[in-house]
Amino acid sequence: MSRLALRGMLERRARTAFTLLAVVLGVALIAGTLVLTDTISKSFDALVATAGENVDVKVLAPGGDDQLDGASLVTFPAALQDRVRGVDGVEAAAGSIRQAPVTVVDADGDRVGPTSGAPTLAFSAVPARFDPFEYRGRAPRTDGEMAISTVAAEDAGVRLGDRLRVQGVDRPRAYEVVGLVTFGGAGSIAGAALSVFSLAEVQALVGTPGELTELDVQAQDGLTQAELKRRVSAAVGVAGLVRTGDEDAAATSAELSDILRYLTLGLLSFGVIALLVGCFVIFNTFSITVAQRIREFGMLRTIGASRRQVMGAVVLEALLVGVVGSVLGLLAGIGLAPLLRGLFALAGFDLPGTALVIAPRTVAVALVLGTLATVLSSLVPALRATRVSPMDAMRTGAVTPPRGRRRRTLAVECGVAGLGLVLMLVGLFAGLTTSTALTLLGIGAVLVFVGVGMLSPVLVAPLASVIGRPLAATGGIAAKMARGNAVRAPGRTAGTAAALMVGVALVAFVAIFVNGFKASFSGAFEDAVTADFVVIDPSGLTPETVAPAAAGLDGVRTASNLRIGRGRLVSGKEVVLAGLDPMAAPDVVEVGWVDGSDDRLRALGSRDAMLEEAFADERGLRTGSALVVRTPTEEPIRFVVRGTFEDRGRLLGDLVVPEATLRDRFGARTVLATLVAAEPGARSAEVGAALGGLLDRDFPTLEAQTRGEFIDSQVGSINAILYVFYALLALSVVIALFGIVNTLALSVYERTRELGLLRAIGASRRQVRQVVRGEAIITAVMGAVLGVSIGVLFGVLVSRPLGSEGFVLALPYATLVVLVVLGALAGVLAAVVPARKASRVDVLDALMHQ
């Protein structure tokens, strides 16, 4: 039986190759993801170890181990550095400010740094023993000098000796480039560019004079980290958070691991999708080949082979395909990992990398998943191979007898789809933890796909009839024959369509979700913001001095900063705070008051807050209640609730507090945007020109946009994310198209005699090609229609729990129609080779074909 399985694979090389390809592509993305993330993880661990090589103790600000907002720096007084240096056993101590967001521009005012919207992070130079960077040139030594990351410099054409301007919380400052810097060979950290200055310069740029974010401490020889931590802790007291170097390295690695975990899960999900589509292709391929080999299996039965042996031969063939495909997929995944890293680099995420890490787990997962998926996909066809009578199978032209769909079978199929739907509903509405909810959603979605795939043979006849009518109207008898062929083997047609259904459904769902998000954002912004102009920095870092400067322009009525910060409740739950100038806010935003008014907002004090209605209701708060919020430094701030508002777009967060409170108490030193309202009757074009002139002169990194322009720019950034999803989902669609090619090729072989008869009675080569193309179009459009239907279902389900957050379900009808049209074009493309092969069948040979 082993030789039989091997011979079956070799005799059907094309079918084996396509089946292998389905396994290889699915396994490759899974293996490539694991190799990439393991490599990045090892690289980061090595960098963390290198950066902390001489750091025996690190001092952070209280709460500095949990940075809640990238625009908020948690600091402590620099005077603490002298206290630590005086501790017995300290060899050296150096304070610094790290990861402060800034913006860099060249002499022409063009940005130097990431084009992906990520910020440029500023670091203060530290002594060589603590310095984690490598320099081409040198590190900055005095005020007026800086180093910039190599990637940013190369992209902008910056060289040593050039002068750049850097903008922090105030107007830009000029610096000479004395060094080009990398971190572990990479010119960025997760897409953010690097810049290095003297300590005093960084403090001036980010508005933290006399403050530090961390302090590196080296012990004298013979003193353990634990002992030095005890001594430094006694000296620092509650003014700082003290960790050993090993503890700090472990904490940093844990934070990076959390980030990589989301990256891994995201990429793995696309790999699993590709493998799921491959399972449909494998199932359909084995179903067809089993039907074509009925005579062969019947002969085996007549010479003594048992049902178990026949089934074993089919499963063994699947096992061989699975093992070979998994091995090839693993090798392809190893080659894919650098390409994925390059893809992230093109998107602005230059990740550090070392030699590829191929962990035993990666090998095991790739081999087990690929092999198991292939074998499981072949079990049902293998069982069918054992259910044909040897005498019936020996008849010429014998095929697997059609079986009616029993009620029990139909109930099981409906049950699978229904169970999947129930699991999705539980994941969406049961209030479970994020990880549990996502797990249930994923399992439920897979069961829905499987259930619909099992039920799809029932839908073949009506769908083929509807889809085939336009073809029949234009294609004549050939199109009618194509429709008849699709209906004649509903299981085969449904299985092939189901593979495409998965990919199209997910593409449709992503399109629906993103379109809904864009509509929600646009509507919420239009309703909540009444300002005529929005001044922003693409990296999200607007200096606070823009508002007073803009307010002094002719034609400007009001200019108000909008800050966003984060804090924690006593329970530990994160909350989002919006900071506005109470007096100016009513002129630039329209608040949907539930219990409150613009006059109450203008009277808002430093310890007062306005609460979002759902947030207040969830905690039983109302006007007059007190709420304690902890700052990033763990300082408790007691706010009195002065009103509640409805914010379906979540533009104003959970709490609205005075801008000064958010800046001074929560460390939100940078501004998300400056909202500018023109005087009544002022010409918008003139105000815009004056505002643009101000920015060109004093804030060259910023731009003023009208409300419409701002919405369009934000929607454009969302589209970029959409294209990334489409690119990753394209792999599953490609596998499905190969499945169509495979099915058509096998169908042509199966109908060789039939095609010969058609040619013998006068059918032209063109008509034969039309028959095959028509069948492919019907199958592909059927898969696209089912996929779009399921995508819409998923979109409707997911939108329901998000409705309370302001999400609006907006179906992209044009996109959905395009998906169906593309399905038809994909069918034409997939049919090219099989149709040509069918048209070249020799009539005499075909008539003798058994």
Coordinates of N, CA and C in Angstrom, one line a residue, residues 127-196:
P127 N 27.7 59.0 29.7 CA 29.1 58.5 29.6 C 29.2 57.1 28.8
A128 N 30.3 56.9 28.2 CA 30.5 55.7 27.4 C 30.1 54.4 28.0
R129 N 30.4 54.3 29.4 CA 30.1 53.1 30.1 C 28.6 52.7 30.1
F130 N 27.7 53.8 29.9 CA 26.3 53.6 30.0 C 25.6 53.8 28.6
D131 N 26.4 54.1 27.6 CA 25.9 54.5 26.3 C 25.5 53.3 25.5
P132 N 24.2 53.1 25.1 CA 23.7 52.0 24.3 C 23.9 52.1 22.8
F133 N 24.3 53.3 22.3 CA 24.3 53.6 20.9 C 25.7 53.4 20.3
E134 N 25.7 53.2 19.0 CA 26.9 53.2 18.2 C 26.9 54.4 17.3
Y135 N 28.1 55.1 17.2 CA 28.1 56.3 16.4 C 29.0 56.2 15.2
R136 N 28.6 56.9 14.1 CA 29.5 57.2 13.0 C 29.7 58.7 13.2
G137 N 31.0 59.1 13.5 CA 31.2 60.4 13.9 C 31.4 60.4 15.4
R138 N 30.7 61.1 16.2 CA 30.8 61.1 17.6 C 29.5 61.5 18.3
A139 N 29.5 61.3 19.6 CA 28.3 61.7 20.4 C 28.4 63.2 20.6
P140 N 27.2 63.8 20.8 CA 27.2 65.3 21.1 C 27.9 65.5 22.5
R141 N 28.7 66.6 22.5 CA 29.4 66.9 23.7 C 28.9 68.3 24.3
T142 N 28.5 69.2 23.5 CA 28.1 70.5 23.9 C 26.7 70.9 23.4
D143 N 26.2 72.0 23.9 CA 24.9 72.5 23.4 C 25.1 72.9 22.0
G144 N 24.1 72.7 21.2 CA 24.2 73.1 19.8 C 24.6 71.9 18.9
E145 N 24.9 70.7 19.5 CA 25.3 69.5 18.7 C 24.2 68.5 18.9
M146 N 24.2 67.6 17.9 CA 23.2 66.5 17.9 C 23.7 65.4 17.1
A147 N 23.1 64.2 17.3 CA 23.3 63.0 16.4 C 21.9 62.6 16.0
I148 N 21.9 62.1 14.8 CA 20.6 61.6 14.2 C 20.8 60.2 13.7
S149 N 19.7 59.4 13.7 CA 19.8 58.0 13.3 C 20.2 57.9 11.8
T150 N 20.9 56.9 11.5 CA 21.4 56.7 10.1 C 20.3 56.6 9.1
V151 N 19.2 55.9 9.4 CA 18.1 55.7 8.5 C 17.5 57.0 8.1
A152 N 17.2 57.9 9.2 CA 16.6 59.2 8.9 C 17.6 60.0 8.1
A153 N 18.9 60.0 8.4 CA 19.8 60.8 7.7 C 19.9 60.4 6.2
E154 N 20.0 59.1 6.0 CA 20.1 58.6 4.6 C 18.8 59.0 3.8
D155 N 17.7 58.9 4.4 CA 16.4 59.2 3.7 C 16.4 60.7 3.4
A156 N 16.9 61.5 4.2 CA 16.8 63.0 4.0 C 18.0 63.6 3.4
G157 N 19.1 62.7 3.2 CA 20.3 63.2 2.6 C 21.1 64.1 3.5
V158 N 21.0 63.8 4.8 CA 21.7 64.6 5.8 C 23.1 64.0 6.0
R159 N 24.1 64.9 6.1 CA 25.5 64.4 6.3 C 26.1 65.1 7.6
L160 N 27.2 64.5 8.1 CA 27.9 65.1 9.2 C 28.2 66.6 8.9
G161 N 28.0 67.5 9.8 CA 28.3 68.9 9.6 C 27.1 69.7 9.2
D162 N 26.0 69.0 8.7 CA 24.8 69.7 8.3 C 24.1 70.3 9.6
R163 N 23.3 71.3 9.3 CA 22.6 71.9 10.4 C 21.1 71.6 10.3
L164 N 20.5 71.2 11.4 CA 19.1 70.8 11.4 C 18.4 71.6 12.5
R165 N 17.1 71.7 12.4 CA 16.3 72.4 13.4 C 15.4 71.3 14.1
V166 N 15.3 71.4 15.4 CA 14.5 70.4 16.2 C 13.5 71.2 17.0
Q167 N 12.3 70.7 16.9 CA 11.1 71.3 17.6 C 10.7 70.4 18.7
G168 N 10.6 70.9 19.9 CA 10.0 70.2 21.1 C 8.7 70.9 21.5
V169 N 8.7 71.4 22.7 CA 7.5 72.0 23.2 C 7.4 73.5 22.9
D170 N 8.4 74.0 22.2 CA 8.4 75.4 21.8 C 9.0 75.5 20.4
R171 N 9.4 76.7 20.0 CA 9.9 76.9 18.7 C 11.2 76.1 18.4
P172 N 11.4 75.8 17.1 CA 12.6 75.0 16.8 C 13.9 75.6 17.2
R173 N 14.9 74.7 17.6 CA 16.2 75.1 17.9 C 17.2 74.5 16.9
A174 N 18.3 75.2 16.6 CA 19.2 74.8 15.5 C 20.4 74.0 16.2
Y175 N 20.8 72.9 15.4 CA 21.9 72.1 15.9 C 22.7 71.6 14.7
E176 N 24.0 71.4 15.0 CA 25.0 70.8 14.0 C 25.0 69.3 14.2
V177 N 24.9 68.5 13.1 CA 25.0 67.1 13.2 C 26.4 66.7 13.3
V178 N 26.8 66.0 14.5 CA 28.2 65.6 14.7 C 28.2 64.0 14.7
G179 N 27.1 63.4 14.6 CA 27.1 61.9 14.6 C 25.9 61.3 14.0
L180 N 26.1 60.1 13.4 CA 25.0 59.3 12.9 C 24.9 58.1 13.8
V181 N 23.7 57.8 14.3 CA 23.6 56.8 15.4 C 22.7 55.6 15.0
T182 N 23.1 54.5 15.6 CA 22.3 53.3 15.5 C 22.1 52.6 16.8
F183 N 21.1 51.8 17.0 CA 20.9 51.0 18.2 C 20.8 49.5 17.8
G184 N 21.9 48.8 18.1 CA 22.0 47.4 17.7 C 21.9 47.2 16.2
G185 N 22.5 48.1 15.5 CA 22.5 48.0 14.1 C 21.3 48.6 13.4
A186 N 20.3 48.9 14.1 CA 19.1 49.5 13.6 C 19.0 51.0 13.8
G187 N 18.5 51.7 12.8 CA 18.4 53.1 12.9 C 17.1 53.6 13.5
S188 N 16.3 52.8 14.0 CA 15.0 53.2 14.6 C 14.6 52.2 15.6
I189 N 13.7 52.5 16.5 CA 13.1 51.6 17.5 C 11.6 51.5 17.2
A190 N 11.2 50.4 16.6 CA 9.8 50.2 16.2 C 9.3 51.3 15.4
G191 N 10.1 51.8 14.4 CA 9.7 52.8 13.5 C 10.0 54.2 13.9
A192 N 10.3 54.5 15.2 CA 10.6 55.8 15.7 C 12.1 56.1 15.4
A193 N 12.4 57.2 14.9 CA 13.8 57.6 14.6 C 14.5 58.0 15.9
L194 N 15.8 58.0 15.9 CA 16.6 58.3 17.1 C 17.4 59.7 16.9
S195 N 17.5 60.4 18.0 CA 18.3 61.6 18.0 C 18.9 61.7 19.4
V196 N 20.1 62.3 19.5 CA 20.9 62.4 20.7 C 21.4 63.8 20.9

